[in-house]
Amino acid sequence: METKLKAHTTQIKVRYAETDSMGIVYYANYLVWFEVGRTEYLLAKGMDYRDVEKEGLFMAVVEAHCVYKAPARYGETVAIATWPSEVKNSSLKFCYRVTRQGEEKTLAEGWTVHVLIDKDLRPKKIPDKIRELLT
Amino acid sequence: METKLKAHTTQIKVRYAETDSMGIVYYANYLVWFEVGRTEYLLAKGMDYRDVEKEGLFMAVVEAHCVYKAPARYGETVAIATWPSEVKNSSLKFCYRVTRQGEEKTLAEGWTVHVLIDKDLRPKKIPDKIRELLT
Amino acid sequence: METKLKAHTTQIKVRYAETDSMGIVYYANYLVWFEVGRTEYLLAKGMDYRDVEKEGLFMAVVEAHCVYKAPARYGETVAIATWPSEVKNSSLKFCYRVTRQGEEKTLAEGWTVHVLIDKDLRPKKIPDKIRELLT
Amino acid sequence: METKLKAHTTQIKVRYAETDSMGIVYYANYLVWFEVGRTEYLLAKGMDYRDVEKEGLFMAVVEAHCVYKAPARYGETVAIATWPSEVKNSSLKFCYRVTRQGEEKTLAEGWTVHVLIDKDLRPKKIPDKIRELLT
């Protein structure tokens, strides 16, 4: 999985709270970092996800995947490269690559699939103004 | 702080996710355990907190305190003794004592203060049917 | 993905802490539940994962996957069916299916792949006594 | 509690993961933010807490307190003002004040007490080079 040119990269300082008894970041926290990556990707494109929710729409996660290649530890700064792919009628995919800031080696990489839904959990067509930011 | 006779005790198996690099439970997670203690205390008295929220009321936390005396670790079963105190017009206090299951030694103890509010964050008088469960 | 006969099922009461602004369980927390499922699967087979670590071995997660089909909410009791598959020389896979207790409908399902490593992050052959519990 | 001149302020963007069903930040997460505040305070003074641990010392939390005055929500940037107080022989206190970035109103404030311990959980005298950063 190559990081696309259109990726937006967000930096996160690893919190002590995010580590576990093994002395490394607990595996579920990478999905939290992916969420931060998504939020910042959208913001960088000019879209505040809070505005999406204000219109009664939600980007529900329907699938998540992560491959763990090397551990991250407390105090390190990691970079979450984030980019969208496979933007369909009412769903889209985000891809992620986690590295240590300033290093090439991949610590983890993964993707999430989202469906745009309304408050009653019904799928909705992705509005054009959102679609434009993603393609 | 003595555990009162009216306390309800909930058992929790420590999750790996709850530990940190020191090999012990991360300090913020005790507040999560306190929440579990509150939920189970109320249930044991016949009140489902979900029903409180269905009526548009919330027990907002306005203060939390915890003293840490000895660490808990992955795989241990801890017991959260929980009991209410100082039930006032629109606020109440819950007290907690955490031990290892079957042991006397206190691992942590603390308390939380809650105000009953509605959706607009306005304080509301605690309904009699809730008050009865707490006193 | 069918739940195998050899699955062990663990029940978890959803915590308020596990929910998010959408009013449902935050997606990363399913990986925490998977961890609880693994721990309890091993215990049910007679193996305490703490004993594995005492011997200097760790079951590092190298891949995680989750499909989200329906939301779980605060106060619900969910059941995490957990079973191992693909036990290889130094790696193994765990599969999971999350339902509401007493219901058939799948809320989420997923899997994790683990490599047995030592403290220096070197892969180790899975000891026979562990392998027997998994196959 | 006034924010002292010697305070260091860290900014944190609220994550979706940090919110709960009430649509606001879950109360335990303020203790996580306090931890970030401590880490960044020490770094700003020239001390990397990782170096403390490399010397076999840990700043164990023995007490934590938080008063919640107004909620924080997803997407907001909060500022964690952090400053030490009551530096004793082997213990010290950190104080915190949480505001929205650029606003005066206090969202939450609290403090934590720490004891410097070694790997065997024995209290140790705070080394002079650390004490200087705190007083």
XYZ file of C-alpha atoms in Angstrom:
540
model
C 0.000 0.000 0.000
C 1.647 3.206 -1.142
C 0.962 6.544 0.418
C -0.721 8.585 -2.246
C 0.358 12.074 -3.154
C -3.010 13.372 -2.030
C -2.452 12.115 1.501
C -2.703 14.457 4.449
C -0.344 13.745 7.329
C -1.200 14.374 10.972
C 1.280 14.182 13.820
C 0.400 12.605 17.149
C 2.544 12.467 20.282
C 2.097 9.041 21.887
C 0.402 9.286 25.281
C 1.260 7.114 28.273
C -2.442 6.213 28.357
C -2.063 4.652 24.912
C 0.581 2.143 25.980
C 0.055 -1.228 27.612
C 1.946 -3.704 29.807
C 4.134 -4.696 26.861
C 5.537 -1.167 26.911
C 4.145 -0.396 23.473
C 1.018 1.234 22.057
C -2.058 -0.971 22.526
C -3.368 -2.205 19.196
C -6.867 -0.692 19.375
C -5.397 2.806 19.685
C -4.273 2.751 16.069
C -7.954 2.910 15.113
C -8.229 6.025 17.283
C -5.272 7.494 15.411
C -6.959 6.611 12.104
C -9.978 8.623 13.309
C -7.714 11.597 14.029
C -6.215 11.171 10.562
C -9.685 11.252 8.964
C -10.740 14.341 10.889
C -7.579 16.191 9.913
C -7.718 15.025 6.293
C -11.209 16.460 5.945
C -10.255 19.687 7.729
C -7.255 20.104 5.450
C -9.667 19.869 2.496
C -11.895 22.497 4.063
C -14.538 20.268 5.621
C -15.297 20.192 9.332
C -16.860 16.826 10.146
C -18.934 18.580 12.814
C -20.764 20.355 9.992
C -21.597 16.991 8.424
C -23.210 15.866 11.675
C -25.033 19.187 12.023
C -26.789 18.277 8.773
C -27.872 14.988 10.340
C -25.344 12.830 8.485
C -22.803 10.425 9.942
C -19.870 8.567 8.411
C -20.452 5.227 10.135
C -17.551 2.792 10.124
C -18.531 -0.533 8.573
C -15.101 -2.121 8.284
C -11.639 -1.564 9.740
C -8.328 -3.226 9.083
C -4.856 -2.732 10.494
C -1.489 -4.421 9.946
C 1.045 -3.918 12.733
C 4.680 -3.949 11.610
C 6.676 -2.329 14.395
C 5.720 -0.941 17.794
C 5.296 2.699 18.776
C 6.167 3.811 22.294
C 5.402 6.562 24.793
C 6.772 9.952 23.882
C 7.403 9.214 20.232
C 5.807 11.406 17.608
C 4.040 9.393 14.950
C 2.784 10.610 11.584
C -0.570 9.354 10.283
C -0.728 9.680 6.497
C -4.389 9.540 5.460
C -6.016 9.478 2.066
C -9.421 8.490 0.647
C -10.020 5.817 -1.974
C -12.972 4.039 -3.537
C -15.517 6.806 -3.163
C -18.823 5.229 -4.159
C -22.444 6.299 -4.072
C -22.882 6.200 -0.325
C -19.620 4.679 0.893
C -15.940 5.480 0.873
C -12.658 4.072 2.045
C -9.842 5.781 3.905
C -6.298 4.418 3.909
C -3.657 5.104 6.554
C 0.058 4.672 7.018
C 1.712 5.256 10.382
C 5.404 6.092 10.637
C 7.616 7.726 13.209
C 7.942 11.390 12.358
C 10.839 11.850 9.970
C 11.327 8.122 9.356
C 10.397 5.992 6.368
C 9.673 2.687 8.086
C 5.994 1.783 8.316
C 4.865 1.061 11.872
C 1.326 0.200 10.862
C -0.995 0.584 7.932
C -4.659 0.014 7.446
C -7.961 1.190 6.082
C -11.525 1.872 7.106
C -14.735 1.727 5.085
C -17.539 4.165 5.875
C -21.153 4.476 4.880
C -22.890 7.821 5.012
C -26.071 7.411 7.058
C -28.756 9.577 8.596
C -29.991 9.495 12.184
C -32.200 6.490 11.417
C -29.130 4.556 10.192
C -30.328 4.719 6.571
C -27.624 5.020 3.898
C -27.557 8.385 2.141
C -25.957 9.460 -1.103
C -22.694 11.305 -0.443
C -23.418 14.988 -1.199
C -21.464 16.436 -4.106
C -19.691 18.985 -1.930
C -18.287 16.177 0.176
C -17.525 14.009 -2.838
C -15.444 16.759 -4.389
C -13.152 16.820 -1.376
C -12.530 13.124 -1.627
C -11.787 12.605 -5.289
C -13.460 6.027 54.240
C -15.306 2.891 55.303
C -17.323 0.792 52.937
C -20.901 1.144 54.036
C -23.219 -1.774 54.592
C -25.420 -0.507 51.797
C -22.614 -0.797 49.268
C -23.034 -2.838 46.108
C -19.930 -4.616 44.860
C -19.168 -5.213 41.187
C -16.389 -7.425 39.913
C -14.217 -6.444 36.969
C -11.521 -8.515 35.277
C -8.610 -6.214 34.400
C -8.139 -5.882 30.647
C -4.777 -5.644 28.919
C -6.103 -2.446 27.331
C -6.378 -0.925 30.802
C -2.694 -1.319 31.629
C 0.152 0.996 30.692
C 3.927 0.885 30.199
C 4.463 0.626 33.954
C 2.750 -2.764 33.800
C -0.139 -1.582 35.978
C -3.611 -0.186 35.413
C -3.510 3.369 34.051
C -4.885 5.828 36.587
C -7.752 7.223 34.503
C -9.277 3.759 34.178
C -10.303 3.766 37.823
C -12.837 6.450 36.912
C -14.186 4.073 34.267
C -14.489 1.388 36.935
C -16.283 3.870 39.192
C -18.798 4.383 36.358
C -19.338 0.621 36.147
C -19.804 0.578 39.922
C -22.478 3.309 39.688
C -24.347 1.551 36.899
C -24.390 -1.736 38.793
C -25.300 -0.074 42.098
C -28.365 1.474 40.500
C -29.302 -1.759 38.723
C -29.017 -3.678 41.990
C -31.514 -1.199 43.455
C -33.851 -1.752 40.538
C -32.993 1.306 38.447
C -31.651 1.125 34.911
C -29.751 4.336 34.195
C -30.892 4.046 30.571
C -34.418 4.722 31.797
C -33.219 7.916 33.476
C -31.806 9.145 30.167
C -34.975 8.097 28.331
C -36.779 10.647 30.519
C -34.321 13.289 29.371
C -32.292 13.368 32.577
C -28.536 12.903 32.991
C -26.354 12.415 36.061
C -23.526 14.716 34.996
C -20.232 14.329 36.840
C -19.133 17.605 38.427
C -16.303 16.326 40.607
C -14.149 13.206 40.809
C -11.496 12.135 43.244
C -9.305 9.056 43.514
C -6.556 7.955 45.897
C -4.258 5.235 44.553
C -2.785 2.939 47.206
C -1.563 -0.144 45.379
C -1.501 -1.126 41.712
C -3.843 -3.499 39.897
C -2.541 -5.613 37.033
C -3.752 -7.444 33.927
C -5.806 -10.536 34.643
C -6.621 -9.707 38.237
C -10.237 -9.511 39.304
C -11.000 -6.352 41.223
C -14.079 -5.588 43.277
C -15.604 -2.097 43.135
C -17.661 -1.416 46.262
C -20.015 1.474 45.497
C -22.421 3.383 47.712
C -24.203 6.733 47.562
C -23.850 9.524 50.118
C -24.918 13.152 50.491
C -28.071 12.972 48.402
C -29.196 16.585 48.082
C -31.898 18.391 46.130
C -30.335 17.984 42.704
C -26.941 16.453 43.463
C -25.521 13.322 45.014
C -22.205 11.730 45.808
C -21.046 8.183 45.129
C -18.166 6.613 47.052
C -15.997 3.734 45.826
C -13.469 1.321 47.217
C -11.434 -0.945 44.952
C -9.911 -4.167 46.255
C -8.692 -7.376 44.716
C -11.503 -9.908 44.837
C -11.345 -11.761 48.134
C -8.743 -9.442 49.659
C -9.121 -6.718 52.253
C -6.389 -4.329 51.140
C -7.631 -1.182 49.442
C -6.104 -0.647 46.002
C -7.872 2.652 45.427
C -10.741 4.632 46.819
C -12.544 7.702 45.663
C -15.781 9.512 45.085
C -17.710 11.349 42.410
C -20.287 14.129 42.702
C -23.147 14.283 40.226
C -25.795 16.843 39.365
C -29.025 15.767 37.765
C -29.518 17.846 34.625
C -31.806 17.943 31.608
C -30.767 18.137 27.957
C -30.199 21.879 28.241
C -27.726 21.281 31.105
C -30.169 22.788 33.655
C -30.138 21.234 37.150
C -33.279 19.276 37.984
C -34.657 18.091 41.302
C -33.888 14.404 41.824
C -37.226 12.571 41.364
C -38.525 10.823 44.476
C -38.355 7.400 42.892
C -34.637 7.857 42.283
C -34.090 9.444 45.706
C -35.612 6.427 47.422
C -33.043 4.136 45.844
C -30.217 6.264 47.143
C -31.160 6.859 50.759
C -17.855 -16.518 9.026
C -19.525 -19.156 11.167
C -18.990 -19.466 14.861
C -17.265 -22.749 15.397
C -18.372 -25.322 17.923
C -15.097 -24.876 19.763
C -15.795 -21.198 20.392
C -15.782 -19.798 23.894
C -18.255 -17.014 24.580
C -17.602 -14.144 26.968
C -20.212 -11.665 28.090
C -19.463 -7.964 28.418
C -21.739 -5.239 29.737
C -21.269 -2.124 27.591
C -19.745 0.749 29.563
C -20.689 4.392 29.117
C -16.976 5.008 28.567
C -17.129 2.800 25.483
C -19.757 4.896 23.712
C -19.213 8.002 21.629
C -21.130 11.078 20.469
C -23.161 8.963 18.040
C -24.661 7.211 21.065
C -23.112 3.871 20.082
C -19.979 1.934 20.954
C -16.862 3.526 19.440
C -15.354 1.283 16.777
C -11.924 0.783 18.358
C -13.500 -0.721 21.463
C -14.434 -3.870 19.557
C -10.717 -4.653 19.419
C -10.648 -4.322 23.209
C -13.548 -6.766 23.414
C -11.673 -9.134 21.095
C -8.778 -9.015 23.584
C -11.157 -9.934 26.401
C -12.478 -12.769 24.238
C -8.934 -14.099 23.694
C -8.069 -13.936 27.374
C -11.224 -15.785 28.349
C -10.876 -18.336 25.543
C -7.415 -19.258 26.790
C -8.559 -19.348 30.426
C -11.453 -21.621 29.507
C -8.881 -23.981 27.963
C -6.816 -23.853 31.136
C -4.193 -21.327 30.096
C -3.606 -18.058 31.899
C -1.997 -15.631 29.466
C -0.104 -14.139 32.404
C 1.806 -17.413 32.635
C 2.810 -17.072 28.989
C 4.299 -13.654 29.703
C 6.009 -14.962 32.844
C 7.956 -17.264 30.526
C 9.040 -14.247 28.509
C 6.681 -14.852 25.599
C 4.126 -12.460 24.103
C 1.332 -12.955 21.593
C 1.916 -9.789 19.580
C -0.901 -8.649 17.317
C 0.246 -8.308 13.716
C -3.117 -7.890 12.012
C -6.658 -6.994 13.061
C -9.891 -6.839 11.125
C -13.433 -5.958 12.086
C -16.716 -5.696 10.181
C -19.396 -3.587 11.877
C -22.958 -4.656 11.100
C -25.149 -3.109 13.785
C -24.391 -0.826 16.721
C -24.120 -1.774 20.398
C -25.198 0.701 23.052
C -24.615 1.539 26.708
C -26.074 -0.976 29.140
C -26.495 -3.801 26.653
C -24.816 -7.117 27.341
C -22.871 -8.378 24.360
C -21.493 -11.858 23.810
C -18.053 -12.277 22.238
C -17.712 -15.717 20.654
C -14.013 -16.439 20.199
C -12.215 -19.321 18.526
C -8.725 -19.940 17.159
C -7.918 -20.866 13.560
C -4.857 -21.251 11.390
C -2.403 -22.230 14.107
C 0.993 -22.208 12.405
C 4.576 -22.580 13.547
C 4.842 -19.269 15.348
C 1.567 -17.552 14.478
C -2.128 -18.066 14.975
C -5.425 -16.440 14.176
C -8.385 -15.762 16.441
C -11.881 -15.191 15.093
C -14.664 -13.300 16.864
C -18.379 -12.785 16.524
C -20.213 -10.199 18.618
C -23.929 -10.509 19.290
C -26.308 -9.162 21.875
C -26.693 -11.744 24.607
C -29.492 -14.123 23.670
C -29.832 -12.800 20.127
C -28.712 -14.305 16.834
C -27.978 -11.156 14.870
C -24.292 -10.405 14.377
C -23.314 -6.930 15.575
C -19.699 -7.267 14.505
C -17.254 -9.953 13.490
C -13.560 -9.969 12.944
C -10.229 -11.646 13.458
C -6.747 -10.989 14.727
C -3.431 -12.587 13.770
C -0.755 -13.037 16.403
C 2.915 -13.949 16.356
C 4.539 -15.454 19.407
C 7.611 -13.376 20.221
C 10.154 -13.048 23.004
C 11.219 -9.845 24.749
C 13.539 -8.968 21.883
C 10.592 -9.142 19.465
C 11.972 -12.337 17.862
C 9.383 -14.885 16.651
C 9.314 -18.084 18.699
C 7.832 -21.480 17.956
C 4.510 -21.914 19.706
C 5.162 -24.373 22.569
C 3.318 -27.676 22.289
C 1.369 -27.108 25.481
C -0.073 -23.900 24.025
C -0.612 -25.471 20.600
C -2.695 -28.228 22.127
C -5.134 -25.733 23.569
C -5.638 -24.130 20.201
C -6.183 -27.085 17.908
C -7.250 27.854 41.794
C -5.337 30.364 39.727
C -3.153 29.430 36.826
C 0.359 30.319 37.860
C 2.711 32.317 35.697
C 5.012 29.327 35.493
C 2.339 27.211 33.855
C 2.972 25.518 30.534
C -0.010 25.230 28.212
C -0.585 22.318 25.842
C -3.238 22.224 23.158
C -5.278 19.130 22.443
C -7.832 18.606 19.682
C -10.747 16.618 21.098
C -11.053 13.186 19.489
C -14.339 11.463 18.672
C -13.017 8.540 20.735
C -12.952 10.809 23.778
C -16.667 11.605 23.664
C -19.524 9.562 25.060
C -23.267 9.070 24.537
C -23.984 12.451 26.142
C -22.170 14.054 23.218
C -19.436 15.434 25.468
C -15.970 14.354 26.565
C -16.104 11.397 28.971
C -14.933 12.415 32.431
C -12.001 9.999 32.758
C -10.368 11.486 29.659
C -9.522 14.679 31.533
C -7.030 12.625 33.538
C -5.481 11.555 30.224
C -5.232 15.202 29.227
C -3.614 15.988 32.583
C -0.988 13.342 31.747
C -0.325 15.042 28.414
C -0.045 18.334 30.265
C 2.568 16.864 32.657
C 4.609 15.366 29.830
C 4.657 18.646 27.934
C 5.362 20.721 31.047
C 8.457 18.647 31.760
C 9.557 18.740 28.124
C 9.177 22.510 28.055
C 11.523 22.638 31.059
C 14.024 20.445 29.254
C 13.174 17.093 30.822
C 12.012 14.085 28.834
C 10.057 11.808 31.178
C 11.377 8.838 29.197
C 14.826 9.667 30.566
C 13.459 9.495 34.119
C 12.177 5.988 33.458
C 15.456 5.007 31.807
C 17.072 5.690 35.191
C 14.605 3.299 36.794
C 12.421 5.986 38.343
C 8.659 6.468 37.956
C 6.352 9.301 38.948
C 3.513 7.169 40.291
C 0.144 8.858 40.705
C -1.128 8.579 44.264
C -4.038 11.010 44.099
C -6.096 12.684 41.389
C -8.842 15.251 41.539
C -10.942 16.951 38.885
C -13.784 19.489 38.968
C -15.929 19.591 35.833
C -17.473 22.998 35.082
C -18.501 22.908 31.437
C -18.361 20.215 28.762
C -15.864 19.902 25.927
C -16.969 18.419 22.620
C -15.558 16.684 19.551
C -13.450 18.890 17.325
C -12.832 21.626 19.861
C -9.267 22.570 20.743
C -8.704 22.673 24.465
C -5.758 24.165 26.315
C -4.318 22.355 29.329
C -2.447 24.784 31.587
C -0.142 22.747 33.824
C 2.091 23.790 36.698
C 3.797 22.043 39.620
C 3.234 22.857 43.270
C 4.169 21.421 46.646
C 7.433 19.785 45.624
C 8.463 17.746 48.662
C 11.196 15.244 49.405
C 9.820 12.422 47.260
C 6.437 13.744 46.153
C 5.044 16.599 44.136
C 1.736 17.977 42.969
C 0.708 19.126 39.515
C -2.217 21.484 38.948
C -4.237 21.791 35.741
C -6.764 24.138 34.217
C -8.614 23.234 31.027
C -10.108 25.915 28.799
C -11.146 26.135 25.193
C -8.283 27.575 23.206
C -8.564 31.361 23.217
C -11.305 31.457 25.851
C -11.129 32.367 29.521
C -13.868 30.135 30.904
C -12.630 27.134 32.856
C -14.005 23.833 31.545
C -12.297 21.752 34.192
C -9.561 22.053 36.756
C -7.792 19.583 38.930
C -4.581 18.277 40.385
C -2.559 15.095 40.739
C -0.090 14.048 43.429
C 2.887 11.909 42.482
C 5.485 9.963 44.398
C 8.841 9.206 42.824
C 9.408 5.452 43.113
C 11.819 2.855 41.817
C 10.978 -0.435 40.120
C 10.288 -2.066 43.475
C 7.699 0.626 44.252
C 9.956 2.170 46.938
C 9.802 5.990 47.317
C 12.945 7.765 46.184
C 14.208 11.281 46.881
C 13.515 13.536 43.903
C 16.917 14.137 42.260
C 18.113 17.741 42.349
C 18.137 18.061 38.564
C 14.436 17.212 38.490
C 13.662 19.358 41.533
C 15.185 22.390 39.828
C 12.755 22.094 36.941
C 9.815 22.074 39.271
C 10.559 24.949 41.638
